[in-house]
Amino acid sequence: MNVFHKVTIETVKKNKVRTLVTIIGIMLSTALIFSVATTLYSFICFGKDMAIYNSGDWHGVAAPLTQDRVDELRDDSKIDEVFCLGAVGYADTGVKLHTEMKSYKYMVIAADEKCFENLPYHLKSGRYPENDSEIIISDIYFENNIDDAFRAAGKGEIGIGSTIDMDMTIDISGGIGDILTEEPDEEMLMEKASEITGTHKTYTIVGIYEQPYISEIMEGDWNNINCLTMGDSSSGSGIYTAFFKMKKAGNVGDYLNQHFNFNEERNAGISTATNDELLAYSLSGGKADAGFLMSVFLIGSIVFGIIIFGSVALIYNAFAISVSERTKQFGLLSSIGATKKQINKMIEFEALLLSLIGIPLGILLGYCGIGITFKALSTRFDTITKMISDSNPVPFKLHVSWIVILISILVAEFTVRLSAWIPSVRAQRISAVEAIRQSGDIKAKNKKIRTPKIIYKLFGLPGVLAQKYFKRSKKRYRATVWSLFMSITLFISAYAFTTGLVRSVEEEMGTEHYDIQYLTSFNDDESADKLFAKLKDADEVYEAACSEYIEMRANADEDVINSEANDVFHYTSVTESTDKTVETVVFFVDDDTYRDFLKENGYDTDKYMDPEHPMALTYDIHEEYDIVDSKTFKYHIFDSDDEKKVKIEYDYDPKGYVRDSIADGKIRFVKTAYNVSDDPDEIYLTKEETWVEHDIAVGARLSKRPFFAVGDYYNECTFIFPKSLRDSVIPKHSNYYLYSYTFLSNDHKESYNAIKEIINAEGGDDEFIYDYAAEVEYIRNMVVIIKVFAYGFIVIISLIAAANVFNTISTNIALRRREFAMLRSIGMGTKGLNRMMNFECLLYGGKSLLFGLPISFLIAYFINKGFNSANSDITFELPWKAAIISATSVFIVVFSTMIYSMRKIKKDNPIDALKNENL
Amino acid sequence: MRMRYTHWIMYPSQLKKGEFVAIIGPSGSGKSTLLHALGGVDKPTSGKVWMNGSDVYAQNDEQLAIFRRRQVGLIYQFYNLIPVLNVTENITLPVLMDGREVNKQRLEELLNLLKLKGREDHLPNQLSGGQQQRVSIGRALMNAPAVMLADEPTGNLDSKNSQEIIELLKLSNEKYDQTLIIITHDENIALQADRIIAIEDGRITRDEVIRK
């Protein structure tokens, strides 16, 4: 082995503690780099998985294609996989929602096996079809009142197990999907159409799937009930929608341009598209939506930057110390003939050695750390991913790849090399003479250093010495002070950020306080009440309310409006008076709930439940964000709690009819399918005839929205009446009424499921059940997750900084061994030495806090401003807690390092230390 | 030759091959500075150093390093051994730096001469002061350099060890015809040299040949 290598290895072995601390520093920064890289990579994978779940696992699509063109695709070497949807045909159901509408059609599409794997046809129940007599049916059937229409038409229920007889045709006006609606090969279609018209097919429903909303596979218009069967469409139209995956995703755009160029005749009528949602995650480019990947890389770069910065500070310091300690050694080697290159290589070798140990261990540490973190947070991640999509089973998991490991190793190695670079340059510059004399290391400044008298008074001579030493060798202590400063700033900033986040979230959440809401409509009160009776008793529900609600406008005289609110109103009333108009919603809440509410809040039940003189409570808080002042203003719309006259107005559809169009100043209403009476199919009414105007009395203003009058009604006024006063307030005109059921629960998940079950059992529509508590939980979980990552990051950076401080201080002390021995030999006792070192500690800690605290407070102020500009309203509070924690930690680290290092020194015999050459 | 430190020093002089020169003078007179300049360790501010007809400082850093390795043997008052290398490694350091094979015979010879046989694997902190200085001399002799420069080689040793060291150096000087320049405060040692040069305030105040 090369002698220089041997010297380096032995030197490294000799300074066990410093070597260990440096290796730990390398490990920590590698671990951090790896964790960050892996987290970001996991995000990208998650995004990709989500994209696949939502839009499917394919790159490009072309349609309509004949079998020949499909085969061409399959044979192309650039194509990895091809799977097709084929049109089998349409079948009339004979059911209409309205007389004016077209009747619903079954649209049967054949899909091969790969389609079910790669396209987002997610089963809600049942299974996939296994042959061409089985179908799965789209859940569209259960929406848009299609199932009601079926029932109304006497066709009963269809579901899993049902068989459907279909007379198949091809309807070329409908086409298959957006893509296919442009000029399909009419001739061929007509041919096929005449072939299969009148073909009878019987299908068995084996599953229900969630209708995907992607235009490339949107099948026709909303009157189609889509059904998927297994197989190709050779029995049908012979036209295909071909999805394909390229071997290299990035080339799909070019491929489509080349092979499906619309200028070529054979491509006439063929449309193509790319799966942009998935391609956005393709690292090989493609039609990448740079946005997401860019933000990931941007965040990654910033975080990497911080890590590298902090790590370089530590590792650089370690090498600087190493060089400094070996100054004499390098000088000696230089004097007996070592070249600069050889000296440089020694440091490079040291860097390599420490990397070889530190980096692999760091990767391992990082893997364990981030693995444990992900596992611990997995339930919280789940609540968040479920929020994104109710039925989305894509979990946010840890993904590790070899590329990520390689990148981490390279970045870590780069960090170490960068850190060793300056010290190695310095080492080369050491002149043999300087080194031998060792005069270079302590380059004291020549200028006069004044020490304030107070230091002498408090700390005596030791203090003065400490002060002089500190001031004359600033460079040496720069690293220590800088590391501490960085940790303090990062810690306090992270604290300010997470606190601000929590406060703004709580402020946002604070306005609503209900757990679950269910919105639906009924034709009559009895049905609503019947359901309410059942829902009240759902599992874990402890309070429930049933309210009918109507959205309308309200006019009130200027006199009763709060002057502050004057600017809110921009609408002019129909009557063009001095009245002010505001959008409102009126709630008619069940009497029991209302009575309890009045009692709990000290309102007079007689006053507010008097059928002779109905009076509403109002929640009239208006929130406005002022960009100029960066503040949110809140005020009441009405100026007092006294009784006020308010005129409400709205328009309605007559019972049994639905609004269709406007012609000649009159509104045309058509009979609904439910209206089985002898009423005319259409009626014409003027606006005034369908217009309601009514005076109501409004009383006390509420400052908190009650749980039974909630919803998406920001900046609107809410009036609340008991249900019993419904008819005296607003006469019933309409054909259906909107209801809101709200619940408070001890376990929102259980209640949500129970409520859903009850609704389904009663034959209701479970689409608009809203688990608000879940959203709150989701946001809270987000905050926890952000906190975990933020603090985890800070803690590790701080450990790196602490290691740095330890290294610097302990080595500086070691280098001053002779000096301490000299001081002891001329009579300074242990107490004096201690005082000197304690004072030095105060100087380090003090200096870093002197810069760190004001700058951190400034950063905290800007963070607070940032939150407020994003629509929060939090007053700025100085992060005292964080400041105290960081100050305490700084002094703990500094003092404990000092105590540890001095322990060795104190055992020295001063004379031996002075004489000993081999220190 | 001029060296700029705190004052001007001028050395117009010529030394013969194989000469044993003692340089004496008070502290701070520039003796060590001169020695380092001669050894290719410290470049003069102005002027030149010629050795065997070549300008020492006309070489680049790399060449100078190799010059120091092969042409010069430096011995210091404080032994300046590499603490993590053993006796053999410290002695053979200049050869190892060259990446060449160690001449085992020469090493044996030196170990015997320096009375270090049996201590080949010892580390410096396992040796006495005298032994450490002998290792230092061994290192200086290993490449059989043209010039041996010793800066107060006996300053840290007792009288018995001191004399032993001087004998070794004289032996080497005679046997290998090496030019030997010793800086010393010790009159006894100075008087053993062929020539004494006295320096004061950077100037040669006396240059006397004692022995031919």
Tab-separated table of C-alpha atoms in Angstrom, chain A residues 2-4 6-8 10-11 14 328-329 332-342 431-433 436-437 915 917-918, chain B residues 5 32-33 36 41-42 61-62 65-66 68-69 74 76 78 80-85 89 93-94 96-97 124-125 132 139:
chain	number	residue	atom	x	y	z
A	2	ASN	CA	1.067	3.517	-0.806
A	3	VAL	CA	2.730	5.165	2.198
A	4	PHE	CA	0.487	8.210	1.953
A	6	LYS	CA	-1.049	4.300	5.198
A	7	VAL	CA	-0.381	7.601	6.941
A	8	THR	CA	-3.922	8.717	6.224
A	10	GLU	CA	-3.401	5.493	10.647
A	11	THR	CA	-4.168	9.154	11.309
A	14	LYS	CA	-5.847	7.618	15.737
A	328	LYS	CA	2.926	19.854	10.792
A	329	GLN	CA	2.679	16.433	9.189
A	332	LEU	CA	7.196	17.724	7.208
A	333	LEU	CA	6.261	15.499	4.297
A	334	SER	CA	6.616	18.454	1.979
A	335	SER	CA	10.044	19.260	3.347
A	336	ILE	CA	11.258	15.723	2.751
A	337	GLY	CA	9.904	15.684	-0.755
A	338	ALA	CA	6.168	15.108	-0.996
A	339	THR	CA	4.629	16.968	-3.937
A	340	LYS	CA	1.496	19.071	-3.659
A	341	LYS	CA	-0.416	16.479	-5.597
A	342	GLN	CA	0.588	13.788	-3.175
A	431	SER	CA	4.689	25.932	3.184
A	432	ALA	CA	7.038	23.466	4.708
A	433	VAL	CA	8.685	26.103	6.808
A	436	ILE	CA	7.467	22.991	10.750
A	437	ARG	CA	7.373	26.099	12.826
A	915	LYS	CA	7.386	18.764	26.490
A	917	GLU	CA	6.205	16.314	20.915
A	918	ASN	CA	3.842	13.646	19.878
B	5	TYR	CA	11.381	38.091	6.846
B	32	SER	CA	17.442	28.272	10.173
B	33	THR	CA	16.277	30.525	7.376
B	36	HIS	CA	15.863	25.986	4.706
B	41	VAL	CA	12.435	24.250	1.443
B	42	ASP	CA	12.091	28.033	1.607
B	61	ASP	CA	7.129	22.913	-7.287
B	62	GLU	CA	7.025	19.329	-8.397
B	65	ALA	CA	9.809	18.384	-4.113
B	66	ILE	CA	11.691	15.635	-5.891
B	68	ARG	CA	14.241	17.664	-1.666
B	69	ARG	CA	13.428	13.983	-1.701
B	74	LEU	CA	16.949	17.363	6.570
B	76	TYR	CA	15.589	18.931	12.864
B	78	PHE	CA	12.522	18.266	17.242
B	80	ASN	CA	9.616	15.477	13.275
B	81	LEU	CA	8.792	11.882	12.682
B	82	ILE	CA	5.421	10.767	11.418
B	83	PRO	CA	3.852	9.499	14.642
B	84	VAL	CA	1.704	6.859	12.973
B	85	LEU	CA	4.543	5.193	11.061
B	89	GLU	CA	8.571	3.296	7.557
B	93	LEU	CA	9.758	7.440	3.753
B	94	PRO	CA	11.670	9.255	0.980
B	96	LEU	CA	8.340	5.137	-0.488
B	97	MET	CA	7.356	8.595	-1.666
B	124	PRO	CA	8.002	7.020	17.713
B	125	ASN	CA	6.249	7.240	21.055
B	132	GLN	CA	13.997	9.228	17.664
B	139	ARG	CA	15.500	9.080	7.036
